[in-house]
Amino acid sequence: MTTSRPTRAALTIAAILILGFIYLPIALIFVYAFNAGRTPSWPPVGFTLHWFGEAIANTGLQQAFLTSLAVALGATMIALVLGTLASIAVARYRFFGRDAISLFVIFPIALPGIVTGMALSTTFSQVGIPLGFLTIVVGHATFCIVLVYNNAIARLRRTGGSFEEASADLGADSWTTFRYVTLPNMRSALLAGALLAFALSFDEVIVTIFTAGGVKTLPIWIFQSFRLANQVPVVNVAGLFAILLSVIPVYVATRLTSTSEIAGGRV
Amino acid sequence: MRTPRLMTIAASLALVAAACTTGGGGTPAPSLPTSIGDGEGQLTVLAWPGYVEDGTTSPDVDWVTPFEQETGCQVTVQVFGTSDEAFTLFQTNPEQFDVLSASGDASLRLVAGGFVQPVNVDIIPSYAEIFEDLKNKDYNTVDGVHYGVPHGRGANVLMWRTDLVDPAPISWVEMFDPNSKFAGKFSVYDAPIYIADAAVVLMATKPELGIENPYSLDETQLAAAVDLLKKQKPAVGEYWSDYTKQIDSFTNGNTTIGTTWQVIANVLQAGDTPVDVTLPPEGATGWSDTWMINSKTKNINCAYMFLDHITSAEINIQIAEYFGEAPGNSKSCALAQNPDHCDIYHAAEVDYWTNVWYWTTPVEDCLDGRTDVKCTDFADWVKAWQEVRAG
Amino acid sequence: MTTITSDIPPPPTGPGRRLAGWLHPRPGIRLGGLLAGPVGWLVVVYLGSLAIMLLNAFWTRDAFSGQTIYVPTLRNFAEILGGPYPSITLRTLVMASAVTITCGLLALPIGYFMARVASPRLRNALVVAVIVPLWASYLIKVYSWRLILAQEGIVNWALAPLGLQGPGFGDIAVWLVFTYIWLPYMILPVYAGFDRIPDSLLEASADLGGKSWTTFRRVVLPLVFPAMVAGSIFTFSLTLGDYIAPATVSTTIFIGNAIFGNFGAGNFPLAAALSLVPLVIVLAYLLIARRLGAFTAL
């Protein structure tokens, strides 16, 4: 359908305005990362690179960053395995309760974080598991499963089971089929799902607060820094870095999959 | 006046709970150490912001690094915003924090819950130098057993932006008047204990209610305080519990008058925001803090060394001057950078503090001694506060 | 005759193959093996912890010492049906709905632009542009709105020459912040939804005499609606439980704040009982969304 000229123009303007809306606060974070004043006021009083130096030297920040990386990797690994298994089951088999699985898997991410956090925290302490790195990973993995699952199942549904049948016809057993046919087919969808899972885990704050014990992930470090006077500019620098670092993996992901897959696989 | 009867009630609750639970309260208190041994190498401290400065707020405000160098105990500090938050942190992470600075409305609850252990004050040299009228108080000593070392005390004060609020306010009433010129810009402390501040106002404006102690409110008196707070609500610009939130609200002009801690005013003034504070004549709520030790701590020696260090004359006055409060150590006044500091904060005046109502947990047995009525307890206050906030 | 060679290794004859052979006619066991991990994890870790939390809702806690009193009672449930809680719930529902509608309305033009107007290179760039802000820390984004809407912040500064004032802090601010934070979660599925509509359908509609707006209203919108519902799951449920954003830019208490407040005051059983409210609401919403096709929109 060829959209008419005025409609295209109107849509272009709308898109620009909406993108502006999305990026205004991001731009502000950038500006405040350079703000010379200790407390952020508008307009900024001056520009300095001082906070970058402080951020780089801040061992708490470095530690928190590495912890978040480790947590996100762990959670993503678990989510990849569980999400892939579930998606294969739902896409390739017919069974009672099949539709319910899609609902079930999304529940951890749809339920408010505070409820999930409180539930996990109470359970861990009443069962006797100390809060720490492992409990954070368990919590994150639980709500990351759906992100892998959705991308995987979209791909599996799109490609149908005929390739796997052909592979079996040619004499391959299940493991071989999985390794040489199914997995390569799913690979980029799994990557997209893993990327989304990683991003979510990296930035998650509410469930993490309840399950962290004394461990400091980056969001917890940021949360605590907002409560300490004069730490806010360093936090803005951390935010700036996070945004800049994210551009590359996101770009890579969009190249590896069709963009509508990475977009549609969110739910 | 806290009666021994209350402690028995709380103790029996703890024992009942101990029979039913596997963790948390009821663990028998470890036997008191008789000397301070070698440090364990680390210590986690839960403190009011401004009490345990390690250079991150400002490089020249640091009394933690010297301690770390002297004792080898590496200190991790976490701050909290309200006593309730500190209590909940202990409840959900019973082994995480080794020591904490507990105000009067947290200290007895921590004792009742078995979260803190008795402290052998005889082996802490700084204890001997503490002001006598801070020792053996209801909130730090139970049945003759000491549960911590007094830190210092202060009052919640009234702060305003001198360039935006004119004339200067002189009474808390101005912060409770919904028709005030500055309605919409009040800054109020976000915790149930703030009900006591409303009660302090009622003590002056409605003496017929008969409130003798703002933490000792029967149902009628509590209802009156809640009513006052509900009337205040539309004029409130912000309820704060993170002190940084109040700092940047005042900096940005979102709030221009409110209840605060002196340290906040100090930080604002250092950041060139024009504010001033006053302690209104009708009195105020305040706090008297105690350093306590976690009953489950693994770093007992570092804990004792920290308690001694933080309440020593040299350090105690640094904190008092930075935070803006009266120090607990009587010998510290002579070491103050501002020689008038102790006079300004009335550190040695016993009578002054009768008009400052330290944060205390409200209980059913009326704290003012009345036996003909039941007073509202902490659970009632929490419920009332939620009603005020959510309305 | 040529010999056919292949570089796929000859079938192994080891235990793996025997196991595969044994499993082949037993799809039930294969299925069980696949589902054991994920379903087991979700049931044990997730449902299990929810059950334990709800069990706590039947107990009470001594306000003074913080000790749990293990005497079953329905008191907490009675409490959440009264007091300020019904109005808090209503307020939260209204906010979640408002945010969802706004996100939906904003996502439509930009999603359509990305799917059907932009060139493929621009489209890629736009997808990246929409996803990247998701990587900016949620906390920092919320906090930046606190600065934007502050009395002496950028919005008031920009509106001052016009003699206007920004909304400041309050419910409007909360609505703005939530719309902002969850917008990418709505744009992405809507874009995917628009992208999936085959050109042929639109050409057919034009052939049948439909003008742009009619085609949009009667062909495109119904087809993209399931995607919007899918996106709304995020905007609705994430708004429903959030307590950090309202606490940062307003003094209003939403259900998440009420739950957190009770937890912070040490009354965990009441917080657990109160968490039933968003739980039931989200479950109902998911069931409705499924009915509206959100889950098959993939």
Tab-separated table of C-alpha atoms in Angstrom, chain A residues 1 3 8 11-12 14-15 18-19 21-23 25-26 28-29 32 40 42-43 78 82 85-86 88-89 93 95 99-112 114-116 118-120 122-123 126 138 141-142 145 150 153-154 157 171-175 180 195 198-200 203 205-206 209-210 219 222-223 226 232 235-236 239 242-243 246-247 250-251 254-255 259-260 262-267, chain C residues 9 12 16-17 19-20 23 27 30-31 34-35 37-39 41-43 45-47 49-50 52-53 56 59 106 109-110 112-113 117 123-124 126-129 131-140 143-145 147-148 152-154 157 176 180 183 185 187-189 191-192 195 199 202 215 230-231 233-234 237-238 241-244 256 259-260 263 268 271-272 275 278-279 282-283 286-287 290 295 298:
chain	number	residue	atom	x	y	z
A	1	MET	CA	0.000	0.000	0.000
A	3	THR	CA	0.838	5.715	1.796
A	8	ARG	CA	4.051	9.909	5.147
A	11	LEU	CA	4.133	9.873	10.206
A	12	THR	CA	7.696	11.065	9.808
A	14	ALA	CA	5.340	11.776	14.619
A	15	ALA	CA	8.244	9.346	14.556
A	18	ILE	CA	8.430	10.204	19.637
A	19	LEU	CA	12.097	9.419	19.204
A	21	PHE	CA	10.693	11.975	23.638
A	22	ILE	CA	12.532	8.676	24.073
A	23	TYR	CA	15.962	10.248	23.896
A	25	PRO	CA	16.154	11.847	29.261
A	26	ILE	CA	19.039	9.884	27.751
A	28	LEU	CA	20.073	14.625	29.917
A	29	ILE	CA	21.956	11.720	31.504
A	32	TYR	CA	24.775	15.500	33.687
A	40	PRO	CA	22.194	18.357	39.538
A	42	TRP	CA	19.295	23.069	35.478
A	43	PRO	CA	20.979	24.565	33.578
A	78	ILE	CA	20.011	-21.236	32.517
A	82	LEU	CA	15.242	-24.166	29.894
A	85	LEU	CA	13.689	-27.233	25.959
A	86	ALA	CA	10.275	-25.761	26.603
A	88	ILE	CA	10.811	-27.553	21.425
A	89	ALA	CA	8.250	-29.346	23.556
A	93	TYR	CA	4.495	-31.982	20.359
A	95	PHE	CA	-0.253	-32.486	24.614
A	99	ASP	CA	-1.378	-23.654	25.512
A	100	ALA	CA	-1.080	-23.164	29.231
A	101	ILE	CA	2.705	-23.350	29.027
A	102	SER	CA	2.961	-20.093	27.113
A	103	LEU	CA	0.915	-18.472	29.838
A	104	PHE	CA	2.842	-20.142	32.617
A	105	VAL	CA	6.219	-19.138	31.294
A	106	ILE	CA	5.314	-15.461	31.051
A	107	PHE	CA	3.969	-15.281	34.587
A	108	PRO	CA	7.270	-14.552	36.356
A	109	ILE	CA	7.875	-11.537	34.173
A	110	ALA	CA	4.291	-10.304	34.188
A	111	LEU	CA	3.789	-10.445	37.936
A	112	PRO	CA	5.061	-7.365	39.738
A	114	ILE	CA	7.943	-6.875	44.310
A	115	VAL	CA	5.705	-9.938	44.592
A	116	THR	CA	8.264	-12.209	42.937
A	118	MET	CA	9.167	-11.078	48.344
A	119	ALA	CA	8.144	-14.632	47.484
A	120	LEU	CA	11.669	-15.724	46.577
A	122	THR	CA	10.861	-15.523	52.083
A	123	THR	CA	11.222	-18.947	50.572
A	126	GLN	CA	12.563	-20.110	55.425
A	138	VAL	CA	17.935	-18.210	40.338
A	141	ALA	CA	16.785	-17.045	35.361
A	142	THR	CA	13.153	-17.568	36.296
A	145	ILE	CA	13.131	-18.067	30.501
A	150	ASN	CA	9.279	-16.664	22.867
A	153	ILE	CA	9.104	-20.838	19.576
A	154	ALA	CA	8.515	-18.127	16.995
A	157	ARG	CA	6.720	-22.330	14.353
A	171	GLY	CA	18.774	-41.926	9.299
A	172	ALA	CA	19.722	-39.348	11.898
A	173	ASP	CA	18.798	-40.040	15.487
A	174	SER	CA	17.304	-37.350	17.719
A	175	TRP	CA	20.597	-36.047	19.054
A	180	TYR	CA	22.824	-30.500	12.905
A	195	LEU	CA	20.505	-10.826	24.368
A	198	PHE	CA	21.010	-10.569	29.393
A	199	ALA	CA	19.754	-6.995	29.145
A	200	LEU	CA	16.880	-7.671	31.504
A	203	ASP	CA	19.213	-3.944	34.667
A	205	VAL	CA	16.516	-4.000	40.390
A	206	ILE	CA	13.420	-4.933	42.396
A	209	ILE	CA	17.062	-6.116	46.014
A	210	PHE	CA	15.064	-8.851	47.711
A	219	PRO	CA	21.501	-1.645	39.767
A	222	ILE	CA	23.165	2.665	41.571
A	223	PHE	CA	20.218	2.464	43.981
A	226	PHE	CA	21.379	7.678	44.894
A	232	VAL	CA	24.922	11.108	41.644
A	235	VAL	CA	26.045	7.290	38.634
A	236	ASN	CA	25.291	9.293	35.517
A	239	GLY	CA	24.607	5.120	32.949
A	242	ALA	CA	25.944	1.277	29.901
A	243	ILE	CA	24.107	2.933	27.040
A	246	SER	CA	24.795	-1.626	24.592
A	247	VAL	CA	24.744	-0.256	21.064
A	250	VAL	CA	21.983	-4.677	19.944
A	251	TYR	CA	23.232	-3.797	16.478
A	254	THR	CA	19.513	-6.968	14.601
A	255	ARG	CA	21.879	-7.993	11.847
A	259	THR	CA	14.279	-7.203	12.940
A	260	SER	CA	10.670	-8.177	13.246
A	262	ILE	CA	13.730	-9.687	17.523
A	263	ALA	CA	10.905	-7.242	17.998
A	264	GLY	CA	8.071	-9.729	17.904
A	265	GLY	CA	9.849	-12.162	20.143
A	266	ARG	CA	9.563	-9.838	23.116
A	267	VAL	CA	6.303	-11.344	24.183
C	9	PRO	CA	29.899	-38.643	10.036
C	12	PRO	CA	27.330	-43.676	15.679
C	16	GLY	CA	23.497	-42.442	22.561
C	17	ARG	CA	22.029	-43.907	19.433
C	19	LEU	CA	18.906	-44.423	23.687
C	20	ALA	CA	17.567	-42.358	20.799
C	23	LEU	CA	13.029	-43.054	22.884
C	27	PRO	CA	7.063	-39.569	22.526
C	30	ARG	CA	10.663	-37.593	25.190
C	31	LEU	CA	8.155	-34.898	25.970
C	34	LEU	CA	11.962	-31.899	27.534
C	35	LEU	CA	9.469	-30.417	29.931
C	37	GLY	CA	13.584	-29.005	33.340
C	38	PRO	CA	11.619	-25.868	32.550
C	39	VAL	CA	8.315	-26.896	34.080
C	41	TRP	CA	12.026	-25.209	37.605
C	42	LEU	CA	8.984	-22.976	37.283
C	43	VAL	CA	6.827	-25.099	39.532
C	45	VAL	CA	11.152	-22.226	42.215
C	46	TYR	CA	8.360	-19.943	41.159
C	47	LEU	CA	5.032	-21.461	42.153
C	49	SER	CA	7.896	-19.623	46.467
C	50	LEU	CA	4.576	-17.945	45.690
C	52	ILE	CA	5.148	-20.182	50.653
C	53	MET	CA	4.626	-16.447	50.544
C	56	ASN	CA	2.699	-16.442	55.326
C	59	TRP	CA	0.036	-15.674	59.910
C	106	LEU	CA	2.206	6.508	20.666
C	109	PRO	CA	2.503	5.947	14.321
C	110	ILE	CA	6.118	5.075	14.993
C	112	TYR	CA	3.793	1.960	11.257
C	113	PHE	CA	6.531	4.315	10.143
C	117	VAL	CA	7.477	3.890	5.450
C	123	ARG	CA	14.317	0.492	9.716
C	124	ASN	CA	17.305	-1.369	11.149
C	126	LEU	CA	15.282	2.625	14.178
C	127	VAL	CA	14.959	-0.794	15.767
C	128	VAL	CA	18.366	-0.308	17.322
C	129	ALA	CA	17.348	3.208	18.350
C	131	ILE	CA	15.990	-0.963	21.863
C	132	VAL	CA	19.078	0.897	23.106
C	133	PRO	CA	17.238	2.978	25.757
C	134	LEU	CA	16.117	-0.299	27.303
C	135	TRP	CA	19.758	-0.808	28.218
C	136	ALA	CA	19.926	2.488	30.072
C	137	SER	CA	19.400	1.721	33.709
C	138	TYR	CA	15.770	1.918	34.779
C	139	LEU	CA	16.774	3.684	37.966
C	140	ILE	CA	18.786	6.333	36.165
C	143	TYR	CA	15.767	9.659	38.395
C	144	SER	CA	16.404	11.767	35.311
C	145	TRP	CA	12.673	12.444	35.112
C	147	LEU	CA	15.366	16.259	37.453
C	148	ILE	CA	13.395	17.032	34.303
C	152	GLU	CA	13.985	24.437	38.628
C	153	GLY	CA	14.350	21.708	36.020
C	154	ILE	CA	14.367	21.682	32.263
C	157	TRP	CA	12.835	26.326	32.262
C	176	LEU	CA	4.594	10.501	32.072
C	180	TYR	CA	8.266	6.810	28.912
C	183	LEU	CA	7.108	2.695	25.542
C	185	TYR	CA	7.989	-2.572	25.166
C	187	ILE	CA	6.686	-0.166	20.086
C	188	LEU	CA	8.545	-3.398	19.364
C	189	PRO	CA	5.579	-5.787	19.188
C	191	TYR	CA	6.249	-2.794	14.781
C	192	ALA	CA	6.475	-6.572	14.420
C	195	ASP	CA	5.621	-5.832	9.589
C	199	ASP	CA	1.240	-6.200	1.198
C	202	LEU	CA	-3.509	-4.001	1.621
C	215	THR	CA	-8.007	0.263	4.987
C	230	ALA	CA	0.863	-8.437	23.614
C	231	GLY	CA	2.683	-5.171	24.246
C	233	ILE	CA	0.843	-7.080	28.906
C	234	PHE	CA	4.105	-5.366	29.723
C	237	SER	CA	1.571	-5.359	34.514
C	238	LEU	CA	4.840	-3.473	34.918
C	241	GLY	CA	3.475	-3.392	40.526
C	242	ASP	CA	6.060	-0.652	40.301
C	243	TYR	CA	6.787	1.337	43.435
C	244	ILE	CA	10.043	3.043	42.587
C	256	GLY	CA	3.265	-1.553	44.883
C	259	ILE	CA	2.999	-3.666	49.578
C	260	PHE	CA	6.522	-2.340	49.979
C	263	PHE	CA	7.040	-5.008	54.128
C	268	PHE	CA	5.337	-9.153	56.018
C	271	ALA	CA	2.313	-7.462	52.488
C	272	ALA	CA	1.966	-11.070	51.343
C	275	SER	CA	0.267	-9.079	46.922
C	278	PRO	CA	-1.863	-7.564	41.701
C	279	LEU	CA	-1.487	-11.323	41.339
C	282	VAL	CA	-2.399	-9.830	36.283
C	283	LEU	CA	-3.677	-13.400	35.986
C	286	LEU	CA	-3.163	-12.574	30.943
C	287	LEU	CA	-6.206	-14.777	30.425
C	290	ARG	CA	-4.691	-14.882	25.545
C	295	PHE	CA	0.106	-15.269	22.488
C	298	LEU	CA	3.964	-14.766	17.067
